[in-house]
Short mmCIF file of N, CA, C and O in Angstrom, two decimals:
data_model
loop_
_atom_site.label_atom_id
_atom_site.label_comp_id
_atom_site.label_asym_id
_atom_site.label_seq_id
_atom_site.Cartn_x
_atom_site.Cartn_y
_atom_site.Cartn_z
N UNK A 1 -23.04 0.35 -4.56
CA UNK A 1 -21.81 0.82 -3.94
C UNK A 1 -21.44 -0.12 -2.80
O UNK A 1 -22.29 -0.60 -2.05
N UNK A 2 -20.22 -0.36 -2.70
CA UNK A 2 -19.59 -1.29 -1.42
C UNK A 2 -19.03 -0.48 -0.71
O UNK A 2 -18.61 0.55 -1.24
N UNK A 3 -18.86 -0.69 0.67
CA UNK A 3 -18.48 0.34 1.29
C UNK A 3 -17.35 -1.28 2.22
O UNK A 3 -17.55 -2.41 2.66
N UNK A 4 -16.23 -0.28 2.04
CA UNK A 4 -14.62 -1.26 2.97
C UNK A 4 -14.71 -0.67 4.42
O UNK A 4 -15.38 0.33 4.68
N UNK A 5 -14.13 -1.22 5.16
CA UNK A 5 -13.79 -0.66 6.61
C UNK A 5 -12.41 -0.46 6.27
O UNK A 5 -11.80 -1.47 5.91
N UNK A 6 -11.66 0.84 6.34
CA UNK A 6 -10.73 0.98 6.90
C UNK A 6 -10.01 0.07 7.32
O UNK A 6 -9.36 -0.17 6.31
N UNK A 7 -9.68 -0.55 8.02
CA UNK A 7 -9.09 -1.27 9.47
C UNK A 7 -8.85 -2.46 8.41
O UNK A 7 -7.83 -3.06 8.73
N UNK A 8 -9.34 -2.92 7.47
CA UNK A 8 -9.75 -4.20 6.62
C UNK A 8 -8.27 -4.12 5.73
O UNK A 8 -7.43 -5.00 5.55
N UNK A 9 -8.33 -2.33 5.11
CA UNK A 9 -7.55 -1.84 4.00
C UNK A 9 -5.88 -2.46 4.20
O UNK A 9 -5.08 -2.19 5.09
N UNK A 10 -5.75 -3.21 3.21
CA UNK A 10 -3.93 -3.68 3.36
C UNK A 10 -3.28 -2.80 2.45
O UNK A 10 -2.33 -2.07 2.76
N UNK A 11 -3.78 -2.89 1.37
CA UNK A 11 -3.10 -1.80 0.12
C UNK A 11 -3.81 -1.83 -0.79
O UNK A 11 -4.67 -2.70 -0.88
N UNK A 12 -3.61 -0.63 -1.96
CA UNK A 12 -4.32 0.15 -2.25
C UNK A 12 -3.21 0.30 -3.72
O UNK A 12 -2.07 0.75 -3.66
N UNK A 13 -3.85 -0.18 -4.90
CA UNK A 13 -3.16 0.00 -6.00
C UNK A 13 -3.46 0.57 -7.27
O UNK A 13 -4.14 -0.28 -7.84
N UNK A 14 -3.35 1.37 -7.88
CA UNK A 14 -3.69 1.77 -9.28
C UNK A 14 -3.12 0.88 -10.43
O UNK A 14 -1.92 0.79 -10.71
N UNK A 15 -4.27 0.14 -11.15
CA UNK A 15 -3.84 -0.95 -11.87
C UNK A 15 -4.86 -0.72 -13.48
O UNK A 15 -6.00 -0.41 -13.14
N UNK A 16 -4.78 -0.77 -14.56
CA UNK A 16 -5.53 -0.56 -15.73
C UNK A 16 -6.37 0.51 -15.48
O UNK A 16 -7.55 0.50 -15.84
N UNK A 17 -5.88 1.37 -14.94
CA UNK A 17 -7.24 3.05 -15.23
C UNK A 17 -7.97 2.94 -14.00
O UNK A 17 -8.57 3.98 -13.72
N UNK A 18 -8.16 1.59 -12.83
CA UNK A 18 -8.52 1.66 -11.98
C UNK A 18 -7.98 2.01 -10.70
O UNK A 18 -6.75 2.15 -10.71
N UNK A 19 -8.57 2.20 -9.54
CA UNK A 19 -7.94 1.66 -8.25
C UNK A 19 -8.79 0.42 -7.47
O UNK A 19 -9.99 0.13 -7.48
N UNK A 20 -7.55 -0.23 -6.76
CA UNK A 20 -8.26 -1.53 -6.90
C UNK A 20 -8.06 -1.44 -4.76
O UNK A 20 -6.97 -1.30 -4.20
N UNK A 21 -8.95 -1.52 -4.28
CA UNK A 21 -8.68 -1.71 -2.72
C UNK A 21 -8.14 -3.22 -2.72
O UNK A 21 -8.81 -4.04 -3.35
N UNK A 22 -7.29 -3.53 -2.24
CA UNK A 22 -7.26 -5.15 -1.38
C UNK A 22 -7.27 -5.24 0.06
O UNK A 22 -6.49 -4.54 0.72
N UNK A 23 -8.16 -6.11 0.67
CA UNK A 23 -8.37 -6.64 2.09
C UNK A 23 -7.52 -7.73 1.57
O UNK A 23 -7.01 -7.90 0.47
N UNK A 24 -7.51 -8.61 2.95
CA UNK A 24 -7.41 -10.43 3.11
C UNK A 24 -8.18 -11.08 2.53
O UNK A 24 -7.87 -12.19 2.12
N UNK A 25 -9.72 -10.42 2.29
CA UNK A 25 -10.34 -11.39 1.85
C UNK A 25 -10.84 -10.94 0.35
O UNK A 25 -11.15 -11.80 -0.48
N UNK A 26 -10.91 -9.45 0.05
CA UNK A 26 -11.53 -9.38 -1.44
C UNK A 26 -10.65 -8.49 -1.86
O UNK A 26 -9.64 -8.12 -1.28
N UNK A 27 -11.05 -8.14 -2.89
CA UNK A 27 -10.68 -6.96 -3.65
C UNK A 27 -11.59 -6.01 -4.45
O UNK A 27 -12.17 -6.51 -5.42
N UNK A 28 -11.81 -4.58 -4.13
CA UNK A 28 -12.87 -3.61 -4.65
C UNK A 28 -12.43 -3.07 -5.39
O UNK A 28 -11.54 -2.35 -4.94
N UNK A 29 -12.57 -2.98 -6.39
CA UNK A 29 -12.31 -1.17 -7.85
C UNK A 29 -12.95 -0.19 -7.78
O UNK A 29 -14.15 -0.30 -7.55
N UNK A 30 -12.67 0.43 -7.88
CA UNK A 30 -12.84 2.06 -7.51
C UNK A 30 -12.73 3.12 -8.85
O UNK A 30 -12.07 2.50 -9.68
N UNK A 31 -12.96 3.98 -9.21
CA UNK A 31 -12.59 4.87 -10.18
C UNK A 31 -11.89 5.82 -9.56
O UNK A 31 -11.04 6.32 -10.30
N UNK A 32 -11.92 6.48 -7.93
CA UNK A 32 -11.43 7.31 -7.51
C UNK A 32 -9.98 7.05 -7.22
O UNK A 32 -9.28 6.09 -6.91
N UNK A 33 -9.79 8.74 -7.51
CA UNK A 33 -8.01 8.27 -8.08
C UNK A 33 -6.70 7.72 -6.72
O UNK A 33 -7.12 7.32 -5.64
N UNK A 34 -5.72 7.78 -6.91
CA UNK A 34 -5.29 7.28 -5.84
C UNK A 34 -4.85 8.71 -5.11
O UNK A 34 -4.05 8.43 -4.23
N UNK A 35 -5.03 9.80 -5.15
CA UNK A 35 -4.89 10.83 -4.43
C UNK A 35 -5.71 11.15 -3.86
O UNK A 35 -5.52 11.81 -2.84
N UNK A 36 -6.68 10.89 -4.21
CA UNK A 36 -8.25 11.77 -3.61
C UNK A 36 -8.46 10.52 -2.03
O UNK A 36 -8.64 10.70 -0.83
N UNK A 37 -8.27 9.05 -3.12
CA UNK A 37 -8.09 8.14 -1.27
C UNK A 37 -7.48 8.47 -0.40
O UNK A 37 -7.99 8.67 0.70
N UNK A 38 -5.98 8.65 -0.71
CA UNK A 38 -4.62 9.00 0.25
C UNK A 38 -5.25 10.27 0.70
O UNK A 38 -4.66 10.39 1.77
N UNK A 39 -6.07 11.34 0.63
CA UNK A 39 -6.70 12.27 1.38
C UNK A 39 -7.25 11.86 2.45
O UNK A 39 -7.17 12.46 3.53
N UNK A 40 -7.97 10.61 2.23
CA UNK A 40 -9.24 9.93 3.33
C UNK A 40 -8.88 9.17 4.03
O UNK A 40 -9.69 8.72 4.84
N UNK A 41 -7.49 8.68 4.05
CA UNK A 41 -6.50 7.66 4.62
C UNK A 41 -6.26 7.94 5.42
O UNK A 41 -6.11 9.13 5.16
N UNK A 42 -5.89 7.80 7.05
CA UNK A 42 -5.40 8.29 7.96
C UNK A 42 -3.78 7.83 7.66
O UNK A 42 -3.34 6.73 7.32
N UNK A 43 -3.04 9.15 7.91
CA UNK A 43 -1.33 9.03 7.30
C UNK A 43 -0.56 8.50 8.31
O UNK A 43 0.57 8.12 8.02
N UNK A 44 -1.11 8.35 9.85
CA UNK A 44 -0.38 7.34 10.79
C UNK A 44 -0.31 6.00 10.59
O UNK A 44 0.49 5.22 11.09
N UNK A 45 -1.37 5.74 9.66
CA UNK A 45 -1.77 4.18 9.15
C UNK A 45 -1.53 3.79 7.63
O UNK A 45 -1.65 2.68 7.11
N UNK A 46 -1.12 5.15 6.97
CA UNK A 46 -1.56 4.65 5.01
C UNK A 46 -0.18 5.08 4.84
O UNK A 46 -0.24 6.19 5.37
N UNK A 47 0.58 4.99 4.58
CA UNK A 47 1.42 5.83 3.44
C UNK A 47 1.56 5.65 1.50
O UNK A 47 1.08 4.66 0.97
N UNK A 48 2.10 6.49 0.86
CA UNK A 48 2.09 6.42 -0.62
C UNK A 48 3.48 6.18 -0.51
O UNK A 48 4.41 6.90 -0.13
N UNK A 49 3.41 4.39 -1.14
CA UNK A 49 4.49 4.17 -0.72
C UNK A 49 5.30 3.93 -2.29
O UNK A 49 6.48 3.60 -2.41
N UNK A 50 4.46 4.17 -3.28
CA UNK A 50 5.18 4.74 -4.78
C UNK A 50 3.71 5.02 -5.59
O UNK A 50 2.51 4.82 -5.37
N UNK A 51 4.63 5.67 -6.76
CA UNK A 51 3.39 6.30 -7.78
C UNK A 51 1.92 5.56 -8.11
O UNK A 51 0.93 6.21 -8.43
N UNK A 52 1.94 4.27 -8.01
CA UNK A 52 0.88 3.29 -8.26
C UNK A 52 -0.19 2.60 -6.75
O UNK A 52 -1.32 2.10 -6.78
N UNK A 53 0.72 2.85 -5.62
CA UNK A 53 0.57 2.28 -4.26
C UNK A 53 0.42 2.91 -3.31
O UNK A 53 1.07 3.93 -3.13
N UNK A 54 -0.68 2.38 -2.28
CA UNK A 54 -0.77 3.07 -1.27
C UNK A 54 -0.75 1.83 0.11
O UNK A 54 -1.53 0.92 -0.15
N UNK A 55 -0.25 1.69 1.05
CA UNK A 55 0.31 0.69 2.01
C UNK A 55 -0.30 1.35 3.43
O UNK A 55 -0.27 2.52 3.80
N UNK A 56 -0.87 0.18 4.10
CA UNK A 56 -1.16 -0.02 5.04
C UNK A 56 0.25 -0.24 5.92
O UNK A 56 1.12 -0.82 5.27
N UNK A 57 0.53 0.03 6.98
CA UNK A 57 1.90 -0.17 7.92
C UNK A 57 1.73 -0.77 8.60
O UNK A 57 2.64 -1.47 9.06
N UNK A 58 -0.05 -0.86 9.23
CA UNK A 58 0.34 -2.47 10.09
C UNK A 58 0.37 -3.26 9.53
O UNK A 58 0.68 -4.14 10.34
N UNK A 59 0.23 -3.85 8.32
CA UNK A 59 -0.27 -5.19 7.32
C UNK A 59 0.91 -5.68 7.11
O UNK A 59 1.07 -6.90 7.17
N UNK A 60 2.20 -4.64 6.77
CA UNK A 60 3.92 -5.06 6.34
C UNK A 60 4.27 -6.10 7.31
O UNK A 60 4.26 -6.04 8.54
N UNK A 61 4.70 -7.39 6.27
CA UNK A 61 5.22 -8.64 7.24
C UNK A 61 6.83 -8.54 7.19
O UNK A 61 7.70 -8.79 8.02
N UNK A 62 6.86 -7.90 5.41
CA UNK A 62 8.58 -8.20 5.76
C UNK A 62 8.83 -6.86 4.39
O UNK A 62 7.87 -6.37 3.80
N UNK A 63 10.24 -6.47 4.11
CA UNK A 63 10.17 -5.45 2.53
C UNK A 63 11.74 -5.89 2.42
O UNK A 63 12.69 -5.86 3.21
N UNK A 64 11.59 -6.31 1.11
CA UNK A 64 12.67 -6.86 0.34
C UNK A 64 13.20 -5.76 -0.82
O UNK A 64 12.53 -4.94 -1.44
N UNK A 65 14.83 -6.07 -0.91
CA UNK A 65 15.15 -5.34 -1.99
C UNK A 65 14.58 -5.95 -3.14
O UNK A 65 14.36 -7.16 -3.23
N UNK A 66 14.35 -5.18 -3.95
CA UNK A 66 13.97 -4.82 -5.37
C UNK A 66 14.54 -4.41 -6.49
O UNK A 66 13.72 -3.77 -7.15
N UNK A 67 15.51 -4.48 -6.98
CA UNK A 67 16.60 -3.56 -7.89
C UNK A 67 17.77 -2.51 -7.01
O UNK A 67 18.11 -2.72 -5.84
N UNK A 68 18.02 -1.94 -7.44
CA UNK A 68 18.97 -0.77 -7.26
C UNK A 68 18.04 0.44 -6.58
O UNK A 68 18.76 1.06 -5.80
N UNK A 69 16.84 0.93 -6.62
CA UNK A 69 16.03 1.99 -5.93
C UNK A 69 14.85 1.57 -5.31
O UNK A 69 14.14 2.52 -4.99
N UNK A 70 14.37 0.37 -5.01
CA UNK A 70 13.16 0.11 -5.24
C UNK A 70 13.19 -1.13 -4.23
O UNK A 70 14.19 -1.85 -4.26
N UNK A 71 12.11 -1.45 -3.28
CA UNK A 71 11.84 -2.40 -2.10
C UNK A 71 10.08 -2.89 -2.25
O UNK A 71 9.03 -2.25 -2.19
N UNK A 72 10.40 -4.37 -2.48
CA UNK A 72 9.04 -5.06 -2.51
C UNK A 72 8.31 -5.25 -0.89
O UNK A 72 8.94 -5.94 -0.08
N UNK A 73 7.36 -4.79 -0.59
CA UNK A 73 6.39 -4.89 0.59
C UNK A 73 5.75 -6.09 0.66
O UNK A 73 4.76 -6.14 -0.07
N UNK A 74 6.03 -7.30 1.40
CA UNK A 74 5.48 -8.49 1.63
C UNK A 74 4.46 -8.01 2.59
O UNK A 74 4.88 -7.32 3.52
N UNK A 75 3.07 -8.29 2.50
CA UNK A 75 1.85 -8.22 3.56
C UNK A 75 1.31 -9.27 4.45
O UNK A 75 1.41 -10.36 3.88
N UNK A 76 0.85 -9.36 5.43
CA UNK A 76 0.04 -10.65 6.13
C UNK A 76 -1.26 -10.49 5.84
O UNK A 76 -1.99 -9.50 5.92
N UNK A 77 -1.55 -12.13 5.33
CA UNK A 77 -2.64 -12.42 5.40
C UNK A 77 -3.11 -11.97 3.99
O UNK A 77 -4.25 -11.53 3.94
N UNK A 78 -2.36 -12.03 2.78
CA UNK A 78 -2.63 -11.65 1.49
C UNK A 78 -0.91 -11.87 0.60
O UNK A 78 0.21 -11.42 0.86
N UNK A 79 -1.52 -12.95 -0.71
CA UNK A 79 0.04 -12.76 -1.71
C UNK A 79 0.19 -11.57 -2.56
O UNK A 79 0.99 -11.36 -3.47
N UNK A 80 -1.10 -10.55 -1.85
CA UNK A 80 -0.15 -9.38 -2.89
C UNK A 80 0.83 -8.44 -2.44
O UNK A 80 0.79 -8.18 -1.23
N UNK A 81 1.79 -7.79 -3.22
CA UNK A 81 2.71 -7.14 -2.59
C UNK A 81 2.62 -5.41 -3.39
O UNK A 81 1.79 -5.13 -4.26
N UNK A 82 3.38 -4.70 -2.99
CA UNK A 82 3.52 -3.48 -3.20
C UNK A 82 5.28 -2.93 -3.76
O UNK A 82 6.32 -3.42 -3.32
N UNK A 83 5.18 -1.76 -4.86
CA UNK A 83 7.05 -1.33 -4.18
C UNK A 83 6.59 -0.65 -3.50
O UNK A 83 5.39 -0.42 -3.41
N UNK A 84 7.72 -0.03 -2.70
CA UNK A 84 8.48 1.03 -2.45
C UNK A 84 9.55 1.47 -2.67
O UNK A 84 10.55 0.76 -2.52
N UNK A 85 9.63 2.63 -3.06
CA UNK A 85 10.75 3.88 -3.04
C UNK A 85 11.89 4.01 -2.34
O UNK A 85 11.62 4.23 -1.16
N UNK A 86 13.04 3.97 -2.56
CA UNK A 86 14.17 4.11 -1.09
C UNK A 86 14.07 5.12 -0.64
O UNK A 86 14.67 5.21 0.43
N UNK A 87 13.25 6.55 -1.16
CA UNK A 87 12.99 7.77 -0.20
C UNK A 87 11.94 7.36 0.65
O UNK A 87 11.75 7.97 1.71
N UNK A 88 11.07 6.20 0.26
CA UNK A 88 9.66 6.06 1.45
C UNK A 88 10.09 4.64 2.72
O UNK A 88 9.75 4.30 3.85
N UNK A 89 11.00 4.19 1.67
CA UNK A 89 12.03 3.12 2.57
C UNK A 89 12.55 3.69 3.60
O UNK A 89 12.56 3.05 4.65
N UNK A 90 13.10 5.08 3.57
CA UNK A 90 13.79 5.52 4.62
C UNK A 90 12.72 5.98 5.45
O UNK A 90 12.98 6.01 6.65
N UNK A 91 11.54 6.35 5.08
CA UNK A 91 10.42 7.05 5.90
C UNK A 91 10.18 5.67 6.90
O UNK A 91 10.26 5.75 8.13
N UNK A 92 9.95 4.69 6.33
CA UNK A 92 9.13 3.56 6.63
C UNK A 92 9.96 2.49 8.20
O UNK A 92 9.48 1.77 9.08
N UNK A 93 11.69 3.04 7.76
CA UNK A 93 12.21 2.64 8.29
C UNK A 93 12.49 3.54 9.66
O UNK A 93 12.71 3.03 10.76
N UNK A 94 12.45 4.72 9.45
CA UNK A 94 12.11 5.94 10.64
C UNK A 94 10.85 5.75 11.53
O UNK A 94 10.78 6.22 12.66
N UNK A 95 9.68 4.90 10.82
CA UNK A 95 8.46 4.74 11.81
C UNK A 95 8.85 3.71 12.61
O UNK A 95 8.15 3.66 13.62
N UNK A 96 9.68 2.89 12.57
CA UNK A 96 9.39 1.36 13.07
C UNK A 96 10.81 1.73 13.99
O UNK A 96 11.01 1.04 15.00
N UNK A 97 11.57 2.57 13.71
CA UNK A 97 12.97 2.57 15.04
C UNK A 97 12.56 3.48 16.00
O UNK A 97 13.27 3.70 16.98
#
């Protein structure tokens, strides 16, 4: 078993039947689902920021449109990205004003 620090966690994705943690520097798989994490997540710091994703809020460098409903999450210190939702867009955009 590997055990992540928190503080490490950038985002958090459900990808082929897995969940996959990403830091800056690795990436862990998990079997546990992405709800049972988002329980263990502190929600000042994690949000579910769509059906597959779970986002760290300090890690967001920049969030780009995406289609017509939908906003890509650029991170620091990692090329992976996340969506979001324009209902979690508006959440996301309520934390930061």
């Amino acid at each position: 078993m590997r055990l992540v620090d928190i503080q490490d966690i950038i985002l958090v994705q459900r990808e082929n039947n897995m969940t996959v943690i990403y830091t800056s520097k690795e990436a862990f798989s998990t079997t546990i689902s992405l709800g049972d994490l988002e329980l263990k997540l502190d929600p000042a710091r994690f949000i579910r920021s769509h059906k597959s994703y779970i986002i760290n809020l300090t890690q967001i460098d920049k969030i780009e449109p995406y289609g017509r409903w939908t906003y890509i999450v650029k991170f620091k210190d990692t090329k992976q990205d996340a969506l979001l939702t324009s209902e979690k867009y508006e959440e996301v955009k309520k934390r930061f004003t």
